[in-house]
Short mmCIF file of C-alpha atoms and ligand atoms in Angstrom, two decimals:
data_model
loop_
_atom_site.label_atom_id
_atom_site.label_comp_id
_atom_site.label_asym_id
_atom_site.label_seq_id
_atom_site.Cartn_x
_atom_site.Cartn_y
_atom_site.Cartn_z
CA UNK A 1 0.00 0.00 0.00
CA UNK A 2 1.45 3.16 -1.00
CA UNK A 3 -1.46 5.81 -0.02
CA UNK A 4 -3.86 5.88 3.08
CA UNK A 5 -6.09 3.17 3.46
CA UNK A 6 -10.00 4.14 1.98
CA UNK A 7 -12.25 3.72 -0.76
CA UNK A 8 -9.55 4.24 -3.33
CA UNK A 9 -6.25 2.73 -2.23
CA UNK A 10 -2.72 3.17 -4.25
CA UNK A 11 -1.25 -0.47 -4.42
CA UNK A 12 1.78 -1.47 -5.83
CA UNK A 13 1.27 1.68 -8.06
CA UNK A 14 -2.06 1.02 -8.97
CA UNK A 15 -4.93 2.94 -7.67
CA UNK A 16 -7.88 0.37 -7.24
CA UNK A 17 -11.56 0.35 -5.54
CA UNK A 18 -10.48 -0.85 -2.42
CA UNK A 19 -13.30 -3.47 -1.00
CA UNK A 20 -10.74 -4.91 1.43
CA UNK A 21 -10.16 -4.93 5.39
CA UNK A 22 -11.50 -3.08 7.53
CA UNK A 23 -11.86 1.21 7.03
CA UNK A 24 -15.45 0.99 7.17
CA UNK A 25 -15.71 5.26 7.32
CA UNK A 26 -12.21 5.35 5.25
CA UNK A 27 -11.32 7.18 8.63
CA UNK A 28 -7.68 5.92 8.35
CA UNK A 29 -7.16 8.25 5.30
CA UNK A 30 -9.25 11.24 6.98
CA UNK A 31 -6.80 14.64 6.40
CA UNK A 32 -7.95 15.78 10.23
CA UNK A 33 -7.03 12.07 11.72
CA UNK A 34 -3.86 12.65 9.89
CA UNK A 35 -3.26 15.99 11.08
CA UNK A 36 -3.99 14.93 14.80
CA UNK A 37 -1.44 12.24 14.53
CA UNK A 38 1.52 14.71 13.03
CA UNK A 39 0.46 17.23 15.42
CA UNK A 40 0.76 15.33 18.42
CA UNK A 41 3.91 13.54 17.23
CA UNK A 42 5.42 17.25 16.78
CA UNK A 43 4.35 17.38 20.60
CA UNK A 44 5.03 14.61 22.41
CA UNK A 45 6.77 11.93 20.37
CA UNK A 46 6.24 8.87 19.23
CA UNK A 47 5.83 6.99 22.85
CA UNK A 48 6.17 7.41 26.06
CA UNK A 49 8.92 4.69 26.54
CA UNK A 50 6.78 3.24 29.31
CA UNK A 51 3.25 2.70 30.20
CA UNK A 52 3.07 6.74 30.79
CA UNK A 53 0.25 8.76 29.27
CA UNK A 54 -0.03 11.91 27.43
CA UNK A 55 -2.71 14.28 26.67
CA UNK A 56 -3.67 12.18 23.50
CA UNK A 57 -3.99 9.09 25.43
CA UNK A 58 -6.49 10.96 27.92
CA UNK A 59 -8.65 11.91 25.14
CA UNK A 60 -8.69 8.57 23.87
CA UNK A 61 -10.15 7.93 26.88
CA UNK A 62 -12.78 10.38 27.67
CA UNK A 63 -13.90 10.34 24.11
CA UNK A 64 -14.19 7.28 23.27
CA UNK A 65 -16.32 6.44 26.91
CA UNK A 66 -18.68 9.57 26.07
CA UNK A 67 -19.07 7.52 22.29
CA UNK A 68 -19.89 4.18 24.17
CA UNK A 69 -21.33 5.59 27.26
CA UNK A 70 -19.34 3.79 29.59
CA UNK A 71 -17.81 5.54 32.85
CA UNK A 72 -14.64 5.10 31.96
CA UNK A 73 -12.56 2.95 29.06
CA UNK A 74 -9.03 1.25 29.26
CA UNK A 75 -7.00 2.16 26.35
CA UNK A 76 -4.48 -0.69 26.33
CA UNK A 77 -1.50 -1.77 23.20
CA UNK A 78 -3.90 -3.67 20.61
CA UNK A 79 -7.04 -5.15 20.15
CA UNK A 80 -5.75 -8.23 20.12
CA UNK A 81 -4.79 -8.19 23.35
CA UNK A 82 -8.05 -6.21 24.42
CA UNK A 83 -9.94 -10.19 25.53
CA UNK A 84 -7.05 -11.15 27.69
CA UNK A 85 -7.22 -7.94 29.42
CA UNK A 86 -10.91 -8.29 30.15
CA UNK A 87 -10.86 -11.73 31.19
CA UNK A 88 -7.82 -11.34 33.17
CA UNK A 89 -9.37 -8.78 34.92
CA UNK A 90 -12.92 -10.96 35.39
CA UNK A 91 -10.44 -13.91 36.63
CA UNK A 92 -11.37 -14.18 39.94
CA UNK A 93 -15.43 -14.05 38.89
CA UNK A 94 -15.76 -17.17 37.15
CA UNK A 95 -14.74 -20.77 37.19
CA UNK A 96 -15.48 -21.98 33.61
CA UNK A 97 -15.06 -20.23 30.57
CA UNK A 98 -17.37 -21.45 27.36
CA UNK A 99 -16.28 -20.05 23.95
CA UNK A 100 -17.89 -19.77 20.44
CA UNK A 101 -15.31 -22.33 18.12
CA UNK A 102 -14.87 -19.71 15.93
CA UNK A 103 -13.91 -16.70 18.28
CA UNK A 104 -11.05 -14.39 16.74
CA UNK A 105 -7.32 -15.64 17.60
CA UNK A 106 -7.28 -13.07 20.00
CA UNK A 107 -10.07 -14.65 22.26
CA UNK A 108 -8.73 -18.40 22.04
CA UNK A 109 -5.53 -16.93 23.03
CA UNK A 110 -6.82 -15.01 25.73
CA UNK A 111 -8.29 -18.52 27.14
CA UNK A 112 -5.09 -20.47 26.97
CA UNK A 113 -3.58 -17.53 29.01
CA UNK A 114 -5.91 -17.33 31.44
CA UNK A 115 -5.00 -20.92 32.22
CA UNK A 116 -8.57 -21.42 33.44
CA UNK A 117 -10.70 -24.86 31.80
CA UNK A 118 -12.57 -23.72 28.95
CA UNK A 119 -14.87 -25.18 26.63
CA UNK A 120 -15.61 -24.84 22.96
CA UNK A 121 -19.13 -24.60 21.84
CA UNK A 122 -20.76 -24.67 18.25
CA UNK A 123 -20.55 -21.55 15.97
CA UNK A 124 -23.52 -19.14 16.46
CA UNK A 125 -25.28 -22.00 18.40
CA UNK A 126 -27.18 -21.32 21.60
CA UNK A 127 -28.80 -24.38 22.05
CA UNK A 128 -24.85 -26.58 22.06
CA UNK A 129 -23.95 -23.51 24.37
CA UNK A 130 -27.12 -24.62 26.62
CA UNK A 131 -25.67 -28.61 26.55
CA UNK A 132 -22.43 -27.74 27.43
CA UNK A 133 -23.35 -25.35 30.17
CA UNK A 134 -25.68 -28.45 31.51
CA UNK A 135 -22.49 -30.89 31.02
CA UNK A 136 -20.03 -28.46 32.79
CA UNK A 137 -20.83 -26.46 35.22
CA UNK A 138 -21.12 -27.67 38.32
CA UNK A 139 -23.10 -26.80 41.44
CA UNK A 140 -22.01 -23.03 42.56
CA UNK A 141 -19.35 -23.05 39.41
CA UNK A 142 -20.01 -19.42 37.48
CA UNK A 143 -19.36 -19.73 33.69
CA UNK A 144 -18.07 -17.26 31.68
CA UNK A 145 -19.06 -17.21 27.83
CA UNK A 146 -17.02 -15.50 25.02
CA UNK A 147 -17.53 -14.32 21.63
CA UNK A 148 -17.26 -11.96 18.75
CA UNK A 149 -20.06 -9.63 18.36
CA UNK A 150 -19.50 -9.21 14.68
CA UNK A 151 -17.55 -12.16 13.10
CA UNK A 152 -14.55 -10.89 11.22
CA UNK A 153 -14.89 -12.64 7.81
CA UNK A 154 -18.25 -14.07 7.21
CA UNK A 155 -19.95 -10.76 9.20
CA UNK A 156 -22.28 -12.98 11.35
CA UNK A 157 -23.78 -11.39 14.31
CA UNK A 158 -23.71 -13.46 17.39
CA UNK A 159 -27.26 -14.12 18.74
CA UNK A 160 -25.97 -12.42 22.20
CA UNK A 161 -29.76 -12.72 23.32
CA UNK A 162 -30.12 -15.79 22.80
CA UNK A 163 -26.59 -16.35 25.13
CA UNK A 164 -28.13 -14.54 27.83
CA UNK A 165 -31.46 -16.03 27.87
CA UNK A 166 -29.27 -19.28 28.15
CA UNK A 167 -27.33 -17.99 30.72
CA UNK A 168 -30.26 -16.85 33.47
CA UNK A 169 -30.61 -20.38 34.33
CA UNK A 170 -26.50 -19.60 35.80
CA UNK A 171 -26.82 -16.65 38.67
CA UNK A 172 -23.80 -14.51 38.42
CA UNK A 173 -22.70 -16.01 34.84
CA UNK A 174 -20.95 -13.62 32.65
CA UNK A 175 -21.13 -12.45 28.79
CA UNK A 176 -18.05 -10.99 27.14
CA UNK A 177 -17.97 -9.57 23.70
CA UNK A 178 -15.13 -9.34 21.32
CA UNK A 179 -16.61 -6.19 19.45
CA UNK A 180 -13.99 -5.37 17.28
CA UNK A 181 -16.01 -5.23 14.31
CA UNK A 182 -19.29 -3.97 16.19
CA UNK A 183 -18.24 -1.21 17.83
CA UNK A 184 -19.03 2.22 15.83
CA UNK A 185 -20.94 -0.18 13.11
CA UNK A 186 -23.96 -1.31 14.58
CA UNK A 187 -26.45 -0.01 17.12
CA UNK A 188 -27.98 2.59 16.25
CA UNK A 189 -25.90 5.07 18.22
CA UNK A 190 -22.86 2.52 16.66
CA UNK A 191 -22.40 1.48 20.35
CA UNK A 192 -21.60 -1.90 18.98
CA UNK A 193 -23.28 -5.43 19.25
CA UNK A 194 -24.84 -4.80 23.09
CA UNK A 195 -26.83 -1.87 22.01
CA UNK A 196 -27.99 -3.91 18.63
CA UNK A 197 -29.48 -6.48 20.77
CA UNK A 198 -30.41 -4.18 23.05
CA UNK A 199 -28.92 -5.58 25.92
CA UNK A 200 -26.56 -3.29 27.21
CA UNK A 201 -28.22 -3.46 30.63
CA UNK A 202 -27.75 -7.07 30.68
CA UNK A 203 -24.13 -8.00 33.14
CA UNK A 204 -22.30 -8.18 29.65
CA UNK A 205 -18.74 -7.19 29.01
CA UNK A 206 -17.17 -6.27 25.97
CA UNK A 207 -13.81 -5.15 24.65
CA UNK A 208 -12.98 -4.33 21.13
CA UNK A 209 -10.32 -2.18 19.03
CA UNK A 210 -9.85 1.40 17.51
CA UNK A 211 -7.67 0.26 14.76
CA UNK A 212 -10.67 -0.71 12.16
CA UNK A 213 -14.27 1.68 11.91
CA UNK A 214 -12.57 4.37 14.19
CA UNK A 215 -9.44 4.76 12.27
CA UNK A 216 -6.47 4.71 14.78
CA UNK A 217 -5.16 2.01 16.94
CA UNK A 218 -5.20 -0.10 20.20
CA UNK A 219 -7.47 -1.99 22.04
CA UNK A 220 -10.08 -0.60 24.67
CA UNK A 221 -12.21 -2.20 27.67
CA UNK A 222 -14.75 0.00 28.47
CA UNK A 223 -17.12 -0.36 31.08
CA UNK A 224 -17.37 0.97 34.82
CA UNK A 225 -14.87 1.81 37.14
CA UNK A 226 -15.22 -1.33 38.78
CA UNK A 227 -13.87 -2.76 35.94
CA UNK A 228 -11.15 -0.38 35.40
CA UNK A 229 -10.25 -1.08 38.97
CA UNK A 230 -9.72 -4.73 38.19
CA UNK A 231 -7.78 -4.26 35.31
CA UNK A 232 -5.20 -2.49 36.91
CA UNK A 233 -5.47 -4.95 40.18
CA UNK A 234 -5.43 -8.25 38.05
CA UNK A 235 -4.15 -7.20 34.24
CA UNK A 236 -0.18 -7.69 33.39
CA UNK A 237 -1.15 -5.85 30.11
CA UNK A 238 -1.64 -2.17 30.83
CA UNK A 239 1.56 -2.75 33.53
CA UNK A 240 3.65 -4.52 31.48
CA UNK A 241 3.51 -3.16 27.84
CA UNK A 242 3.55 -0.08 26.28
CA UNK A 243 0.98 2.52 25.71
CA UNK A 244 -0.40 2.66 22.44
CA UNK A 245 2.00 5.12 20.26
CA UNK A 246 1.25 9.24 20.73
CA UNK A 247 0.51 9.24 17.11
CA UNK A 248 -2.11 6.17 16.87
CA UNK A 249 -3.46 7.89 20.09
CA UNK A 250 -3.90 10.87 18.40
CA UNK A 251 -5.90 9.28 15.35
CA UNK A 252 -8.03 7.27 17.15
CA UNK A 253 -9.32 10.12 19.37
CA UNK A 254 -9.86 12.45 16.15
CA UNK A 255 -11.34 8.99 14.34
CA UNK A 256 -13.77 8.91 17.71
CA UNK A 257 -14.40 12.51 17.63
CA UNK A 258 -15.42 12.97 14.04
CA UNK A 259 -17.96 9.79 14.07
CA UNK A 260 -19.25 11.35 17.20
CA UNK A 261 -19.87 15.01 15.57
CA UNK A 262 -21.05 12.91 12.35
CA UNK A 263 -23.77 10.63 12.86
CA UNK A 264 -24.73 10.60 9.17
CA UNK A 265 -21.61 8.73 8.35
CA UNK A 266 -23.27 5.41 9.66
CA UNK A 267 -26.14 5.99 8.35
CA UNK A 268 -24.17 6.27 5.01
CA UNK A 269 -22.48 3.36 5.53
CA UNK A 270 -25.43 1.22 6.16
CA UNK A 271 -27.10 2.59 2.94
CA UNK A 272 -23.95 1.34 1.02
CA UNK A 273 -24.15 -1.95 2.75
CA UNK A 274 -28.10 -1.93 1.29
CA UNK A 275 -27.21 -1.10 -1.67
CA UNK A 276 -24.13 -3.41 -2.18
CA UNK A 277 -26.41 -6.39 -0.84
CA UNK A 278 -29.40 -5.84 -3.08
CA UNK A 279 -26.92 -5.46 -5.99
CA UNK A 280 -25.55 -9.14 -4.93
CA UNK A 281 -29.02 -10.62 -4.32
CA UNK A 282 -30.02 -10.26 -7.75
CA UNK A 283 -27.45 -12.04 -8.91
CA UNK A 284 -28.53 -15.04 -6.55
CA UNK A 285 -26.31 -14.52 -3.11
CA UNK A 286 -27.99 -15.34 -0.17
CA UNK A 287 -27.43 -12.48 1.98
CA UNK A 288 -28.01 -11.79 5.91
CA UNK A 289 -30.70 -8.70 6.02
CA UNK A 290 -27.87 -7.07 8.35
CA UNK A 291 -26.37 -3.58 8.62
CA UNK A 292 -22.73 -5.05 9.09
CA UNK A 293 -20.32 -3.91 6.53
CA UNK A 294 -19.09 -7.09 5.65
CA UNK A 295 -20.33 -9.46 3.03
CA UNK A 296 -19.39 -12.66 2.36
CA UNK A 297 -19.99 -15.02 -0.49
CA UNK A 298 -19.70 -18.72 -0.70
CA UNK A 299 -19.19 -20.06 -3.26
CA UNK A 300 -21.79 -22.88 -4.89
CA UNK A 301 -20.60 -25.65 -7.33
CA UNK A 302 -20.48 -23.25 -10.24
CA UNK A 303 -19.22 -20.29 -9.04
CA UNK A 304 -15.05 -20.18 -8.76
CA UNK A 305 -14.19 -17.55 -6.31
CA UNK A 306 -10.86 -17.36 -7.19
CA UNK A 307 -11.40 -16.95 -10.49
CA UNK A 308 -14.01 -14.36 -9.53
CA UNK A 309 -11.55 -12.05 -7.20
CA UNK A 310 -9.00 -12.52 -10.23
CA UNK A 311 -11.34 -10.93 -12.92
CA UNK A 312 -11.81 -8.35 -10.24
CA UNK A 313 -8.35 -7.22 -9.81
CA UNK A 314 -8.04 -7.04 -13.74
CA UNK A 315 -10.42 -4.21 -13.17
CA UNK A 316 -8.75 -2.62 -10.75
CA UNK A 317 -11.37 -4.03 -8.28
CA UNK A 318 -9.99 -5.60 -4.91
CA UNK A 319 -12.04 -8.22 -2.58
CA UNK A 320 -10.75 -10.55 -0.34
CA UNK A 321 -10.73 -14.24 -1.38
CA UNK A 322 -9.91 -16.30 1.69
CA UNK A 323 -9.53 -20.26 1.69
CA UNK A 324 -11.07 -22.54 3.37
CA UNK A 325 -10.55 -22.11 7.23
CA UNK A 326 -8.18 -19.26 6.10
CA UNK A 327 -9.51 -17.09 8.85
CA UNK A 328 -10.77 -17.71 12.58
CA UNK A 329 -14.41 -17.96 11.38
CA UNK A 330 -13.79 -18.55 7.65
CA UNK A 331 -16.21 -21.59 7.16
CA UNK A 332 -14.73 -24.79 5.04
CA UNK A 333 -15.27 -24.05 1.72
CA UNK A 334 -13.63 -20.95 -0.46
CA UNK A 335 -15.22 -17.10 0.31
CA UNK A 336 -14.91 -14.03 -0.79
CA UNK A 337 -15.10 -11.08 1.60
CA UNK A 338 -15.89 -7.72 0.57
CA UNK A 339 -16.10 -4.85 2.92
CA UNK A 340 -18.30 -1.98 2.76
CA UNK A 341 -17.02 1.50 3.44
CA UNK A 342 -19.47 4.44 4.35
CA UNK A 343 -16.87 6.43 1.04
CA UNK A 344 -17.18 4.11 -1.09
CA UNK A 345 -19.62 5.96 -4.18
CA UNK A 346 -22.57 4.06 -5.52
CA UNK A 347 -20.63 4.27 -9.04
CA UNK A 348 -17.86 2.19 -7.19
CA UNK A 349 -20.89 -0.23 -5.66
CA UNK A 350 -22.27 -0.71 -8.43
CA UNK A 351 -19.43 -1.50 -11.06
CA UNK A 352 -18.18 -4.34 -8.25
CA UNK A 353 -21.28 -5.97 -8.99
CA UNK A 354 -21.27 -5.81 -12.31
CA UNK A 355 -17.82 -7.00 -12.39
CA UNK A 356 -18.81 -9.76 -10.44
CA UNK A 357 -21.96 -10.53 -12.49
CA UNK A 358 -19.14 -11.00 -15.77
CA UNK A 359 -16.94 -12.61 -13.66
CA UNK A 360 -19.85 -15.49 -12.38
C1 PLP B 1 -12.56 -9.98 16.13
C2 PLP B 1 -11.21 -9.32 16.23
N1 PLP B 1 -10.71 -9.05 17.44
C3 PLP B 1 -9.51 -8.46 17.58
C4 PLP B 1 -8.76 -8.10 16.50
C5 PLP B 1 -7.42 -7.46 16.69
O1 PLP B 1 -7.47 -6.08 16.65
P1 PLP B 1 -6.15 -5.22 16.39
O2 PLP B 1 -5.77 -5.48 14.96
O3 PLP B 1 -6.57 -3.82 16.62
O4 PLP B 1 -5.10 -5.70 17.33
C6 PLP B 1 -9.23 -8.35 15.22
C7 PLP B 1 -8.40 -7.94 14.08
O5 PLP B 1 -8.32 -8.31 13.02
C8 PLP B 1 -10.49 -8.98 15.08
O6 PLP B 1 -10.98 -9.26 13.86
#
C-alpha cells in the first residue's frame, strides 16, 4: 500500500476500488485524523517509553467512553490483546469459561492464558452452548461465555440474546464480547453489538479495538470503574507493555471525535451496505438482512471464487478471497469477503457488482 487506506487505495502503483479490510468510514485516510497524529507527534513523540500517558492518550479515553457511554474505558497496546485484558481482569469471577469455536485468535488466546478450563461450543449455536453449560458447570461453578459480536470474515452477528437467555438459568454467569467489528458499526448510536441487541443493561462485558471503523489504533475495555479497577489490580497488560503510540493515540481520538460530531456517516455506511447487498441478491447470493459492513460469499458448485476475485483485480477491483478455514471464522469451503465503506460511491458499488456478475 502506498497511499492511506480508503475507498480508493494506491497499491503497488495502482490505484484500485479498495473493498478490502476493515476502514469501514475510510477514517484511516481522513486529512484531520492525519493531522492529529503529526500534530501530536510534533508534541510529544512517538511513545512514552513506558506505560506513561499523554494528553492524547487521555482523550482517547474520555472520548471514546462519552461515544460508548461507559464511565470510563481502558486504552491498552492492541485489540488483540483487548480479551485477555478483560478476562484477566474478570479472573477471579468465574470458574469456567465457554467459547464460540470460531472466536477471533485473539479470544482463544486469551483462554489459553488465562490458564482457566474452557470449553468450545458450536458456531452461532445457543442451544450446544445450553448442553455444554448443563455438562459443565457444576453446582455453585459461574461460567463465563465468550464471543465476537461481529464475526470478522463471514460478518455474522452473534445471537448475544439468545446467550443470555441461556445464561439466566447460571446466577452470576458472565457475557463478554469481542466487538472489534461492532463497535461504531452497529447499534444505532454505533455502540456496537450490546446496544444492537439491546442488551446493554444485561451483566455483559465487551472489549474491542480502535484500529478498524474508528481509524487509529489499540485496544479498549470500556465499562465501569469497577472494571477499570480490576484491570489495573489483576491485568499484566496495561503494567507490562507499552501505551499505544502518541501518534495512533492521536488518530483514534480524532477517528472517535469525528464519528461522534457525524452521525450521518453510519447511516451512510449502512445505505452502502443496502445497496451493495441488493446489488448481490439479484445475482442469486444469499445475503443476511444485516447492517454489518461485511459481506461474504460462498461459493456454490459453479461459481469459482478465485477466479471471480481474479477478474476483479483485472479491473482494478480488490475483494478478499480467503480459503477454506483461512480465517478464525472462515467456514470450510472458499469465500470471498468484501467490505463496505461508508466512502465508497454508488458508481464504485455498483461496477463491483457488475464485475462480479461478468466474472460469475
Ligand atoms: C474480532 C477481532 N478481534 C480483535 C482483532 C485485533 O485487533 P487489532 O488489529 O486492533 O489488534 C481483530 C483484528 O483483526 C479482530 O478481527
Amino acid at each position: 500500500m502506498s497511499s492511506p487506506v480508503g475507498a480508493r487505495t494506491t497499491i503497488d502503483g495502482r490505484e484500485v476500488d479498495y473493498f478490502r479490510g476493515t476502514s469501514y468510514y475510510g477514517l484511516h485516510g481522513h486529512p484531520e485524523v492525519i493531522a492529529a497524529a503529526r500534530d501530536a507527534l510534533t508534541a510529544y513523540g512517538v511513545g512514552t517509553a513506558t506505560a506513561a500517558r499523554t494528553p492524547a492518550h487521555a482523550e482517547v479515553v474520555e472520548r471514546t467512553s462519552r461515544f460508548l457511554g461507559t464511565e470510563t474505558v481502558t486504552y491498552v497496546a492492541s485489540g488483540y490483546l483487548a480479551p485477555l485484558v478483560l478476562l484477566q481482569a474478570l479472573s477471579q469471577d468465574y470458574d469456567v469459561a465457554f467459547a464460540d469455536d470460531a472466536s477471533h485468535y485473539g479470544v482463544l488466546d486469551a483462554l489459553r492464558a488465562t490458564g482457566k478450563d474452557a470449553v468450545l461450543f458450536r458456531h452461532l449455536d445457543p442451544d450446544d452452548l445450553a448442553h455444554h453449560l448443563a455438562l459443565r458447570v457444576r453446582s455453585g461453578e459461574k461460567p463465563l461465555v465468550v464471543t465476537d459480536g461481529v464475526f470478522p470474515s463471514t460478518g455474522a452477528i452473534a445471537p448475544l440474546s439468545a446467550y443470555l437467555d441461556v445464561l439466566r438459568r447460571h446466577p452470576e454467569a458472565l457475557l463478554c464480547v469481542d466487538d472489534a467489528h461492532g463497535l461504531a458499526v452497529i447499534g444505532a448510536n454505533g455502540r456496537g453489538s450490546l446496544e444492537y441487541h439491546d442488551v446493554e443493561r444485561d451483566s455483559a462485558r465487551f472489549c474491542g479495538t480502535l484500529s478498524k471503523a474508528f481509524g487509529g489504533a489499540g485496544g479498549i475495555v470500556p465499562g465501569d470503574r469497577d472494571l477499570a479497577a480490576k484491570i489495573q489490580r489483576l491485568s499484566r497488560v496495561p503494567l507490562g507493555a507499552s501505551s499505544p503510540s502518541v501518534p495512533a493515540a492521536a488518530a483514534s481520538a480524532a477517528g472517535v471525535r469525528i464519528l461522534a460530531e457525524h452521525p450521518e456517516m453510519r447511516q451512510q455506511l449502512w445505505d452502502n451496505v443496502r445497496r451493495a447487498k441488493a446489488g448481490l441478491r439479484a445475482l442469486g447470493f444469499d445475503l443476511a438482512d444485516t447492517p454489518v459492513p461485511i459481506v461474504s460469499l460462498w461459493g456454490g458448485p459453479s461459481v469459482d471464487l478465485l477466479h471471480v476475485q481474479e477478474m476483479l483485480e483485472g479491473q482494478d477491483i480488490l475483494v478478499h478471497h480467503s480459503p477454506p478455514r483461512g480465517y478464525s471464522d472462515s467456514p470450510d469451503v472458499e469465500t470471498l469477503r468484501i467490505a463496505i465503506f461508508s466512502t465508497h460511491t454508488p458508481e464504485q458499488i455498483d461496477r463491483l457488482v457488475a464485475a462480479i456478475r461478468r466474472a460469475i
